[in-house]
JSON list of C-alpha atoms in Angstrom, two decimals:
[
{"chain": "A", "resi": 1, "resn": "UNK", "atom": "CA", "xyz": [-24.15, 15.65, -19.01]},
{"chain": "A", "resi": 2, "resn": "UNK", "atom": "CA", "xyz": [-23.92, 12.40, -20.99]},
{"chain": "A", "resi": 3, "resn": "UNK", "atom": "CA", "xyz": [-20.14, 12.30, -20.55]},
{"chain": "A", "resi": 4, "resn": "UNK", "atom": "CA", "xyz": [-20.50, 12.84, -16.80]},
{"chain": "A", "resi": 5, "resn": "UNK", "atom": "CA", "xyz": [-23.05, 10.03, -16.45]},
{"chain": "A", "resi": 6, "resn": "UNK", "atom": "CA", "xyz": [-20.82, 7.81, -18.58]},
{"chain": "A", "resi": 7, "resn": "UNK", "atom": "CA", "xyz": [-17.81, 8.36, -16.31]},
{"chain": "A", "resi": 8, "resn": "UNK", "atom": "CA", "xyz": [-19.85, 7.76, -13.16]},
{"chain": "A", "resi": 9, "resn": "UNK", "atom": "CA", "xyz": [-21.25, 4.56, -14.69]},
{"chain": "A", "resi": 10, "resn": "UNK", "atom": "CA", "xyz": [-17.78, 3.44, -15.75]},
{"chain": "A", "resi": 11, "resn": "UNK", "atom": "CA", "xyz": [-16.42, 4.02, -12.25]},
{"chain": "A", "resi": 12, "resn": "UNK", "atom": "CA", "xyz": [-19.43, 2.26, -10.74]},
{"chain": "A", "resi": 13, "resn": "UNK", "atom": "CA", "xyz": [-19.12, -0.87, -12.89]},
{"chain": "A", "resi": 14, "resn": "UNK", "atom": "CA", "xyz": [-15.34, -1.16, -12.46]},
{"chain": "A", "resi": 15, "resn": "UNK", "atom": "CA", "xyz": [-15.73, -0.59, -8.72]},
{"chain": "A", "resi": 16, "resn": "UNK", "atom": "CA", "xyz": [-18.53, -3.15, -8.46]},
{"chain": "A", "resi": 17, "resn": "UNK", "atom": "CA", "xyz": [-16.40, -5.68, -10.32]},
{"chain": "A", "resi": 18, "resn": "UNK", "atom": "CA", "xyz": [-13.64, -5.21, -7.74]},
{"chain": "A", "resi": 19, "resn": "UNK", "atom": "CA", "xyz": [-16.02, -5.20, -4.77]},
{"chain": "A", "resi": 20, "resn": "UNK", "atom": "CA", "xyz": [-17.57, -8.52, -5.83]},
{"chain": "A", "resi": 21, "resn": "UNK", "atom": "CA", "xyz": [-14.22, -10.33, -5.65]},
{"chain": "A", "resi": 22, "resn": "UNK", "atom": "CA", "xyz": [-14.01, -12.18, -2.30]},
{"chain": "A", "resi": 23, "resn": "UNK", "atom": "CA", "xyz": [-11.16, -10.82, -0.22]},
{"chain": "A", "resi": 24, "resn": "UNK", "atom": "CA", "xyz": [-10.11, -9.56, 3.24]},
{"chain": "A", "resi": 25, "resn": "UNK", "atom": "CA", "xyz": [-12.45, -6.54, 3.23]},
{"chain": "A", "resi": 26, "resn": "UNK", "atom": "CA", "xyz": [-15.49, -8.61, 2.28]},
{"chain": "A", "resi": 27, "resn": "UNK", "atom": "CA", "xyz": [-14.64, -11.24, 4.87]},
{"chain": "A", "resi": 28, "resn": "UNK", "atom": "CA", "xyz": [-14.28, -8.56, 7.54]},
{"chain": "A", "resi": 29, "resn": "UNK", "atom": "CA", "xyz": [-17.59, -6.95, 6.56]},
{"chain": "A", "resi": 30, "resn": "UNK", "atom": "CA", "xyz": [-19.43, -10.27, 6.89]},
{"chain": "A", "resi": 31, "resn": "UNK", "atom": "CA", "xyz": [-17.74, -11.03, 10.22]},
{"chain": "A", "resi": 32, "resn": "UNK", "atom": "CA", "xyz": [-18.34, -7.50, 11.56]},
{"chain": "A", "resi": 33, "resn": "UNK", "atom": "CA", "xyz": [-22.04, -7.50, 10.70]},
{"chain": "A", "resi": 34, "resn": "UNK", "atom": "CA", "xyz": [-22.48, -10.97, 12.20]},
{"chain": "A", "resi": 35, "resn": "UNK", "atom": "CA", "xyz": [-20.61, -10.08, 15.36]},
{"chain": "A", "resi": 36, "resn": "UNK", "atom": "CA", "xyz": [-22.41, -6.78, 15.99]},
{"chain": "A", "resi": 37, "resn": "UNK", "atom": "CA", "xyz": [-25.83, -7.95, 14.84]},
{"chain": "A", "resi": 38, "resn": "UNK", "atom": "CA", "xyz": [-26.40, -4.93, 12.59]},
{"chain": "A", "resi": 39, "resn": "UNK", "atom": "CA", "xyz": [-25.49, -3.58, 9.17]},
{"chain": "A", "resi": 40, "resn": "UNK", "atom": "CA", "xyz": [-22.03, -2.00, 9.37]},
{"chain": "A", "resi": 41, "resn": "UNK", "atom": "CA", "xyz": [-21.05, -1.97, 5.68]},
{"chain": "A", "resi": 42, "resn": "UNK", "atom": "CA", "xyz": [-21.29, 1.84, 5.42]},
{"chain": "A", "resi": 43, "resn": "UNK", "atom": "CA", "xyz": [-18.78, 2.29, 8.25]},
{"chain": "A", "resi": 44, "resn": "UNK", "atom": "CA", "xyz": [-16.40, -0.27, 6.76]},
{"chain": "A", "resi": 45, "resn": "UNK", "atom": "CA", "xyz": [-16.49, 1.51, 3.39]},
{"chain": "A", "resi": 46, "resn": "UNK", "atom": "CA", "xyz": [-15.83, 4.90, 5.00]},
{"chain": "A", "resi": 47, "resn": "UNK", "atom": "CA", "xyz": [-12.60, 3.36, 6.27]},
{"chain": "A", "resi": 48, "resn": "UNK", "atom": "CA", "xyz": [-11.95, 1.85, 2.85]},
{"chain": "A", "resi": 49, "resn": "UNK", "atom": "CA", "xyz": [-12.40, 5.26, 1.22]},
{"chain": "A", "resi": 50, "resn": "UNK", "atom": "CA", "xyz": [-10.01, 6.95, 3.66]},
{"chain": "A", "resi": 51, "resn": "UNK", "atom": "CA", "xyz": [-7.20, 4.64, 2.50]},
{"chain": "A", "resi": 52, "resn": "UNK", "atom": "CA", "xyz": [-8.10, 4.87, -1.18]},
{"chain": "A", "resi": 53, "resn": "UNK", "atom": "CA", "xyz": [-8.29, 8.66, -0.99]},
{"chain": "A", "resi": 54, "resn": "UNK", "atom": "CA", "xyz": [-4.71, 8.73, 0.27]},
{"chain": "A", "resi": 55, "resn": "UNK", "atom": "CA", "xyz": [-3.64, 6.55, -2.65]},
{"chain": "A", "resi": 56, "resn": "UNK", "atom": "CA", "xyz": [-5.46, 8.73, -5.19]},
{"chain": "A", "resi": 57, "resn": "UNK", "atom": "CA", "xyz": [-3.93, 11.92, -3.76]},
{"chain": "A", "resi": 58, "resn": "UNK", "atom": "CA", "xyz": [-0.47, 10.39, -3.94]},
{"chain": "A", "resi": 59, "resn": "UNK", "atom": "CA", "xyz": [-1.08, 9.45, -7.57]},
{"chain": "A", "resi": 60, "resn": "UNK", "atom": "CA", "xyz": [-2.51, 12.82, -8.57]},
{"chain": "A", "resi": 61, "resn": "UNK", "atom": "CA", "xyz": [-0.18, 15.13, -6.66]},
{"chain": "A", "resi": 62, "resn": "UNK", "atom": "CA", "xyz": [2.95, 13.04, -6.40]},
{"chain": "A", "resi": 63, "resn": "UNK", "atom": "CA", "xyz": [2.90, 11.18, -9.69]},
{"chain": "A", "resi": 64, "resn": "UNK", "atom": "CA", "xyz": [0.48, 13.15, -11.85]},
{"chain": "A", "resi": 65, "resn": "UNK", "atom": "CA", "xyz": [3.07, 13.44, -14.61]},
{"chain": "A", "resi": 66, "resn": "UNK", "atom": "CA", "xyz": [3.04, 9.66, -14.93]},
{"chain": "A", "resi": 67, "resn": "UNK", "atom": "CA", "xyz": [-0.70, 9.77, -15.68]},
{"chain": "A", "resi": 68, "resn": "UNK", "atom": "CA", "xyz": [-0.29, 12.47, -18.31]},
{"chain": "A", "resi": 69, "resn": "UNK", "atom": "CA", "xyz": [2.83, 11.13, -20.05]},
{"chain": "A", "resi": 70, "resn": "UNK", "atom": "CA", "xyz": [2.54, 7.38, -19.57]},
{"chain": "A", "resi": 71, "resn": "UNK", "atom": "CA", "xyz": [-0.86, 6.78, -21.15]},
{"chain": "A", "resi": 72, "resn": "UNK", "atom": "CA", "xyz": [0.19, 3.88, -23.38]},
{"chain": "A", "resi": 73, "resn": "UNK", "atom": "CA", "xyz": [2.21, 2.20, -20.63]},
{"chain": "A", "resi": 74, "resn": "UNK", "atom": "CA", "xyz": [-0.66, 2.56, -18.14]},
{"chain": "A", "resi": 75, "resn": "UNK", "atom": "CA", "xyz": [-3.19, 1.07, -20.54]},
{"chain": "A", "resi": 76, "resn": "UNK", "atom": "CA", "xyz": [-0.75, -1.67, -21.55]},
{"chain": "A", "resi": 77, "resn": "UNK", "atom": "CA", "xyz": [-0.39, -2.71, -17.91]},
{"chain": "A", "resi": 78, "resn": "UNK", "atom": "CA", "xyz": [-3.93, -1.99, -16.71]},
{"chain": "A", "resi": 79, "resn": "UNK", "atom": "CA", "xyz": [-5.66, -3.76, -19.60]},
{"chain": "A", "resi": 80, "resn": "UNK", "atom": "CA", "xyz": [-4.09, -7.20, -19.06]},
{"chain": "A", "resi": 81, "resn": "UNK", "atom": "CA", "xyz": [-4.65, -6.93, -15.30]},
{"chain": "A", "resi": 82, "resn": "UNK", "atom": "CA", "xyz": [-8.34, -6.25, -15.85]},
{"chain": "A", "resi": 83, "resn": "UNK", "atom": "CA", "xyz": [-8.55, -9.16, -18.30]},
{"chain": "A", "resi": 84, "resn": "UNK", "atom": "CA", "xyz": [-6.85, -11.56, -15.88]},
{"chain": "A", "resi": 85, "resn": "UNK", "atom": "CA", "xyz": [-9.06, -10.41, -12.99]},
{"chain": "A", "resi": 86, "resn": "UNK", "atom": "CA", "xyz": [-12.16, -10.76, -15.18]},
{"chain": "A", "resi": 87, "resn": "UNK", "atom": "CA", "xyz": [-11.22, -14.25, -16.38]},
{"chain": "A", "resi": 88, "resn": "UNK", "atom": "CA", "xyz": [-10.46, -15.25, -12.81]},
{"chain": "A", "resi": 89, "resn": "UNK", "atom": "CA", "xyz": [-13.94, -14.14, -11.77]},
{"chain": "A", "resi": 90, "resn": "UNK", "atom": "CA", "xyz": [-15.56, -15.97, -14.70]},
{"chain": "A", "resi": 91, "resn": "UNK", "atom": "CA", "xyz": [-13.78, -19.24, -13.92]},
{"chain": "A", "resi": 92, "resn": "UNK", "atom": "CA", "xyz": [-14.10, -18.89, -10.15]},
{"chain": "A", "resi": 93, "resn": "UNK", "atom": "CA", "xyz": [-15.78, -21.64, -8.16]},
{"chain": "A", "resi": 94, "resn": "UNK", "atom": "CA", "xyz": [-15.90, -19.62, -4.96]},
{"chain": "A", "resi": 95, "resn": "UNK", "atom": "CA", "xyz": [-19.32, -19.86, -3.38]},
{"chain": "A", "resi": 96, "resn": "UNK", "atom": "CA", "xyz": [-18.62, -18.60, 0.10]},
{"chain": "A", "resi": 97, "resn": "UNK", "atom": "CA", "xyz": [-16.42, -16.22, 2.01]},
{"chain": "A", "resi": 98, "resn": "UNK", "atom": "CA", "xyz": [-14.11, -17.61, 4.65]},
{"chain": "A", "resi": 99, "resn": "UNK", "atom": "CA", "xyz": [-14.42, -15.80, 7.95]},
{"chain": "A", "resi": 100, "resn": "UNK", "atom": "CA", "xyz": [-11.33, -15.04, 9.96]},
{"chain": "A", "resi": 101, "resn": "UNK", "atom": "CA", "xyz": [-10.79, -13.59, 13.39]},
{"chain": "A", "resi": 102, "resn": "UNK", "atom": "CA", "xyz": [-11.15, -9.84, 13.42]},
{"chain": "A", "resi": 103, "resn": "UNK", "atom": "CA", "xyz": [-8.18, -7.75, 14.57]},
{"chain": "A", "resi": 104, "resn": "UNK", "atom": "CA", "xyz": [-10.22, -4.69, 15.49]},
{"chain": "A", "resi": 105, "resn": "UNK", "atom": "CA", "xyz": [-13.58, -3.88, 17.08]},
{"chain": "A", "resi": 106, "resn": "UNK", "atom": "CA", "xyz": [-13.99, -0.68, 15.02]},
{"chain": "A", "resi": 107, "resn": "UNK", "atom": "CA", "xyz": [-15.81, -1.03, 11.71]},
{"chain": "A", "resi": 108, "resn": "UNK", "atom": "CA", "xyz": [-14.15, 2.15, 10.41]},
{"chain": "A", "resi": 109, "resn": "UNK", "atom": "CA", "xyz": [-10.61, 1.14, 11.40]},
{"chain": "A", "resi": 110, "resn": "UNK", "atom": "CA", "xyz": [-11.29, -2.35, 10.10]},
{"chain": "A", "resi": 111, "resn": "UNK", "atom": "CA", "xyz": [-12.18, -0.83, 6.72]},
{"chain": "A", "resi": 112, "resn": "UNK", "atom": "CA", "xyz": [-8.82, 0.96, 6.65]},
{"chain": "A", "resi": 113, "resn": "UNK", "atom": "CA", "xyz": [-6.86, -2.05, 7.90]},
{"chain": "A", "resi": 114, "resn": "UNK", "atom": "CA", "xyz": [-8.31, -4.67, 5.57]},
{"chain": "A", "resi": 115, "resn": "UNK", "atom": "CA", "xyz": [-7.97, -2.34, 2.58]},
{"chain": "A", "resi": 116, "resn": "UNK", "atom": "CA", "xyz": [-4.37, -1.44, 3.35]},
{"chain": "A", "resi": 117, "resn": "UNK", "atom": "CA", "xyz": [-3.36, -5.07, 3.83]},
{"chain": "A", "resi": 118, "resn": "UNK", "atom": "CA", "xyz": [-5.24, -6.42, 0.83]},
{"chain": "A", "resi": 119, "resn": "UNK", "atom": "CA", "xyz": [-2.47, -7.76, -1.47]},
{"chain": "A", "resi": 120, "resn": "UNK", "atom": "CA", "xyz": [-4.45, -6.82, -4.61]},
{"chain": "A", "resi": 121, "resn": "UNK", "atom": "CA", "xyz": [-4.74, -3.12, -3.70]},
{"chain": "A", "resi": 122, "resn": "UNK", "atom": "CA", "xyz": [-1.29, -1.84, -4.77]},
{"chain": "A", "resi": 123, "resn": "UNK", "atom": "CA", "xyz": [-1.42, -3.84, -8.02]},
{"chain": "A", "resi": 124, "resn": "UNK", "atom": "CA", "xyz": [-4.92, -2.64, -8.86]},
{"chain": "A", "resi": 125, "resn": "UNK", "atom": "CA", "xyz": [-4.21, 1.06, -8.25]},
{"chain": "A", "resi": 126, "resn": "UNK", "atom": "CA", "xyz": [-0.83, 0.92, -9.96]},
{"chain": "A", "resi": 127, "resn": "UNK", "atom": "CA", "xyz": [-2.40, -0.50, -13.12]},
{"chain": "A", "resi": 128, "resn": "UNK", "atom": "CA", "xyz": [-6.18, -0.79, -13.57]},
{"chain": "A", "resi": 129, "resn": "UNK", "atom": "CA", "xyz": [-7.05, 2.00, -11.13]},
{"chain": "A", "resi": 130, "resn": "UNK", "atom": "CA", "xyz": [-4.53, 4.34, -12.72]},
{"chain": "A", "resi": 131, "resn": "UNK", "atom": "CA", "xyz": [-6.00, 3.60, -16.15]},
{"chain": "A", "resi": 132, "resn": "UNK", "atom": "CA", "xyz": [-9.47, 4.45, -14.83]},
{"chain": "A", "resi": 133, "resn": "UNK", "atom": "CA", "xyz": [-8.25, 7.79, -13.42]},
{"chain": "A", "resi": 134, "resn": "UNK", "atom": "CA", "xyz": [-6.54, 8.54, -16.72]},
{"chain": "A", "resi": 135, "resn": "UNK", "atom": "CA", "xyz": [-9.74, 7.96, -18.67]},
{"chain": "A", "resi": 136, "resn": "UNK", "atom": "CA", "xyz": [-11.57, 10.42, -16.41]},
{"chain": "A", "resi": 137, "resn": "UNK", "atom": "CA", "xyz": [-8.74, 12.94, -16.82]},
{"chain": "A", "resi": 138, "resn": "UNK", "atom": "CA", "xyz": [-8.84, 12.62, -20.61]},
{"chain": "A", "resi": 139, "resn": "UNK", "atom": "CA", "xyz": [-12.60, 13.06, -20.89]},
{"chain": "A", "resi": 140, "resn": "UNK", "atom": "CA", "xyz": [-13.32, 15.85, -18.38]},
{"chain": "A", "resi": 141, "resn": "UNK", "atom": "CA", "xyz": [-10.00, 16.82, -16.78]},
{"chain": "A", "resi": 142, "resn": "UNK", "atom": "CA", "xyz": [-9.99, 16.81, -12.95]},
{"chain": "A", "resi": 143, "resn": "UNK", "atom": "CA", "xyz": [-13.79, 16.74, -12.88]},
{"chain": "A", "resi": 144, "resn": "UNK", "atom": "CA", "xyz": [-13.59, 13.46, -14.76]},
{"chain": "A", "resi": 145, "resn": "UNK", "atom": "CA", "xyz": [-11.27, 12.04, -12.09]},
{"chain": "A", "resi": 146, "resn": "UNK", "atom": "CA", "xyz": [-13.76, 13.10, -9.41]},
{"chain": "A", "resi": 147, "resn": "UNK", "atom": "CA", "xyz": [-16.66, 11.51, -11.31]},
{"chain": "A", "resi": 148, "resn": "UNK", "atom": "CA", "xyz": [-15.05, 8.11, -11.94]},
{"chain": "A", "resi": 149, "resn": "UNK", "atom": "CA", "xyz": [-13.85, 8.05, -8.33]},
{"chain": "A", "resi": 150, "resn": "UNK", "atom": "CA", "xyz": [-17.35, 8.93, -7.08]},
{"chain": "A", "resi": 151, "resn": "UNK", "atom": "CA", "xyz": [-18.81, 6.12, -9.20]},
{"chain": "A", "resi": 152, "resn": "UNK", "atom": "CA", "xyz": [-16.20, 3.73, -7.85]},
{"chain": "A", "resi": 153, "resn": "UNK", "atom": "CA", "xyz": [-16.97, 4.60, -4.24]},
{"chain": "A", "resi": 154, "resn": "UNK", "atom": "CA", "xyz": [-20.72, 4.55, -4.84]},
{"chain": "A", "resi": 155, "resn": "UNK", "atom": "CA", "xyz": [-20.43, 0.93, -5.97]},
{"chain": "A", "resi": 156, "resn": "UNK", "atom": "CA", "xyz": [-18.51, 0.09, -2.79]},
{"chain": "A", "resi": 157, "resn": "UNK", "atom": "CA", "xyz": [-21.26, 1.60, -0.64]},
{"chain": "A", "resi": 158, "resn": "UNK", "atom": "CA", "xyz": [-24.05, -0.15, -2.55]},
{"chain": "A", "resi": 159, "resn": "UNK", "atom": "CA", "xyz": [-22.40, -3.58, -2.53]},
{"chain": "A", "resi": 160, "resn": "UNK", "atom": "CA", "xyz": [-21.07, -3.62, 1.02]},
{"chain": "A", "resi": 161, "resn": "UNK", "atom": "CA", "xyz": [-24.19, -2.13, 2.57]},
{"chain": "A", "resi": 162, "resn": "UNK", "atom": "CA", "xyz": [-26.18, -4.79, 0.70]},
{"chain": "A", "resi": 163, "resn": "UNK", "atom": "CA", "xyz": [-23.87, -7.51, 2.02]},
{"chain": "A", "resi": 164, "resn": "UNK", "atom": "CA", "xyz": [-24.01, -6.32, 5.62]},
{"chain": "A", "resi": 165, "resn": "UNK", "atom": "CA", "xyz": [-27.82, -5.93, 5.50]},
{"chain": "A", "resi": 166, "resn": "UNK", "atom": "CA", "xyz": [-28.19, -9.44, 4.07]},
{"chain": "A", "resi": 167, "resn": "UNK", "atom": "CA", "xyz": [-25.88, -10.83, 6.75]},
{"chain": "A", "resi": 168, "resn": "UNK", "atom": "CA", "xyz": [-27.89, -9.07, 9.42]},
{"chain": "A", "resi": 169, "resn": "UNK", "atom": "CA", "xyz": [-31.24, -10.30, 8.11]},
{"chain": "A", "resi": 170, "resn": "UNK", "atom": "CA", "xyz": [-30.22, -13.71, 6.79]},
{"chain": "A", "resi": 171, "resn": "UNK", "atom": "CA", "xyz": [-27.08, -14.83, 8.58]},
{"chain": "A", "resi": 172, "resn": "UNK", "atom": "CA", "xyz": [-27.27, -18.36, 7.22]},
{"chain": "A", "resi": 173, "resn": "UNK", "atom": "CA", "xyz": [-27.48, -17.13, 3.63]},
{"chain": "A", "resi": 174, "resn": "UNK", "atom": "CA", "xyz": [-24.62, -14.65, 3.56]},
{"chain": "A", "resi": 175, "resn": "UNK", "atom": "CA", "xyz": [-24.22, -13.76, -0.10]},
{"chain": "A", "resi": 176, "resn": "UNK", "atom": "CA", "xyz": [-27.06, -14.90, -2.38]},
{"chain": "A", "resi": 177, "resn": "UNK", "atom": "CA", "xyz": [-26.12, -15.50, -6.01]},
{"chain": "A", "resi": 178, "resn": "UNK", "atom": "CA", "xyz": [-22.54, -14.33, -5.40]},
{"chain": "A", "resi": 179, "resn": "UNK", "atom": "CA", "xyz": [-21.07, -16.72, -7.99]},
{"chain": "A", "resi": 180, "resn": "UNK", "atom": "CA", "xyz": [-23.46, -15.63, -10.77]},
{"chain": "A", "resi": 181, "resn": "UNK", "atom": "CA", "xyz": [-22.86, -11.95, -10.02]},
{"chain": "A", "resi": 182, "resn": "UNK", "atom": "CA", "xyz": [-19.11, -12.47, -9.92]},
{"chain": "A", "resi": 183, "resn": "UNK", "atom": "CA", "xyz": [-19.11, -14.16, -13.34]},
{"chain": "A", "resi": 184, "resn": "UNK", "atom": "CA", "xyz": [-21.32, -11.51, -14.95]},
{"chain": "A", "resi": 185, "resn": "UNK", "atom": "CA", "xyz": [-19.06, -8.74, -13.70]},
{"chain": "A", "resi": 186, "resn": "UNK", "atom": "CA", "xyz": [-16.05, -10.81, -14.78]},
{"chain": "A", "resi": 187, "resn": "UNK", "atom": "CA", "xyz": [-17.29, -10.63, -18.38]},
{"chain": "A", "resi": 188, "resn": "UNK", "atom": "CA", "xyz": [-17.57, -6.84, -18.12]},
{"chain": "A", "resi": 189, "resn": "UNK", "atom": "CA", "xyz": [-14.09, -6.55, -16.60]},
{"chain": "A", "resi": 190, "resn": "UNK", "atom": "CA", "xyz": [-12.57, -8.72, -19.34]},
{"chain": "A", "resi": 191, "resn": "UNK", "atom": "CA", "xyz": [-14.18, -6.61, -22.08]},
{"chain": "A", "resi": 192, "resn": "UNK", "atom": "CA", "xyz": [-13.01, -3.38, -20.42]},
{"chain": "A", "resi": 193, "resn": "UNK", "atom": "CA", "xyz": [-9.48, -4.75, -20.18]},
{"chain": "A", "resi": 194, "resn": "UNK", "atom": "CA", "xyz": [-9.61, -5.65, -23.84]},
{"chain": "A", "resi": 195, "resn": "UNK", "atom": "CA", "xyz": [-10.63, -2.07, -24.63]},
{"chain": "A", "resi": 196, "resn": "UNK", "atom": "CA", "xyz": [-7.58, -0.70, -22.79]},
{"chain": "A", "resi": 197, "resn": "UNK", "atom": "CA", "xyz": [-5.27, -3.14, -24.59]},
{"chain": "A", "resi": 198, "resn": "UNK", "atom": "CA", "xyz": [-6.67, -2.23, -28.02]},
{"chain": "A", "resi": 199, "resn": "UNK", "atom": "CA", "xyz": [-6.36, 1.46, -27.15]},
{"chain": "A", "resi": 200, "resn": "UNK", "atom": "CA", "xyz": [-2.71, 0.98, -26.16]},
{"chain": "A", "resi": 201, "resn": "UNK", "atom": "CA", "xyz": [-1.91, -1.02, -29.31]},
{"chain": "A", "resi": 202, "resn": "UNK", "atom": "CA", "xyz": [-3.57, 1.64, -31.47]},
{"chain": "A", "resi": 203, "resn": "UNK", "atom": "CA", "xyz": [-1.37, 4.31, -29.91]},
{"chain": "A", "resi": 204, "resn": "UNK", "atom": "CA", "xyz": [1.77, 2.26, -30.55]},
{"chain": "A", "resi": 205, "resn": "UNK", "atom": "CA", "xyz": [0.87, 1.44, -34.17]},
{"chain": "A", "resi": 206, "resn": "UNK", "atom": "CA", "xyz": [-0.21, 4.95, -35.00]}
]
């Protein structure tokens, strides 16, 4: 029970760290909620999950042997990426999200589109995301993968629903305290990345 809660929490915190980084999906969510005059974050994230589910299935069923046999390599790559992302969040001076013209009127399709064309997605899943799945696999086998993934998606729902509700209720104050939240999560992400790097180095030395 404790291990299960730990994996869900790990997935949630890593997912929240990624969700808090301003990017195409966040910009679309803000624009979509403003345009439609209602909270649409849950629909956007359903689209986001559809794309991420495809990526996870490809990793697990097409390249599962990489997860099982490339542990040190995965942690060696994923750790530094997490550290760089965390440091970038800590030193960020971003205080607002730039809105761009939407290319779709569907919140669901927009979630898929802006996830698929986010330049950080392939890098994240090929390194940090893969390391997260591996940790779940090591702790509780396939159930562990399900739990960290569920925690990851739960954080997406919580954050993006919050954003869209805030946009709907307070359009002039889109994301309160975004910078402080981003920096706090950046510290967590940096520490987690450091953990993966130390784990990888320990495997090499031993």
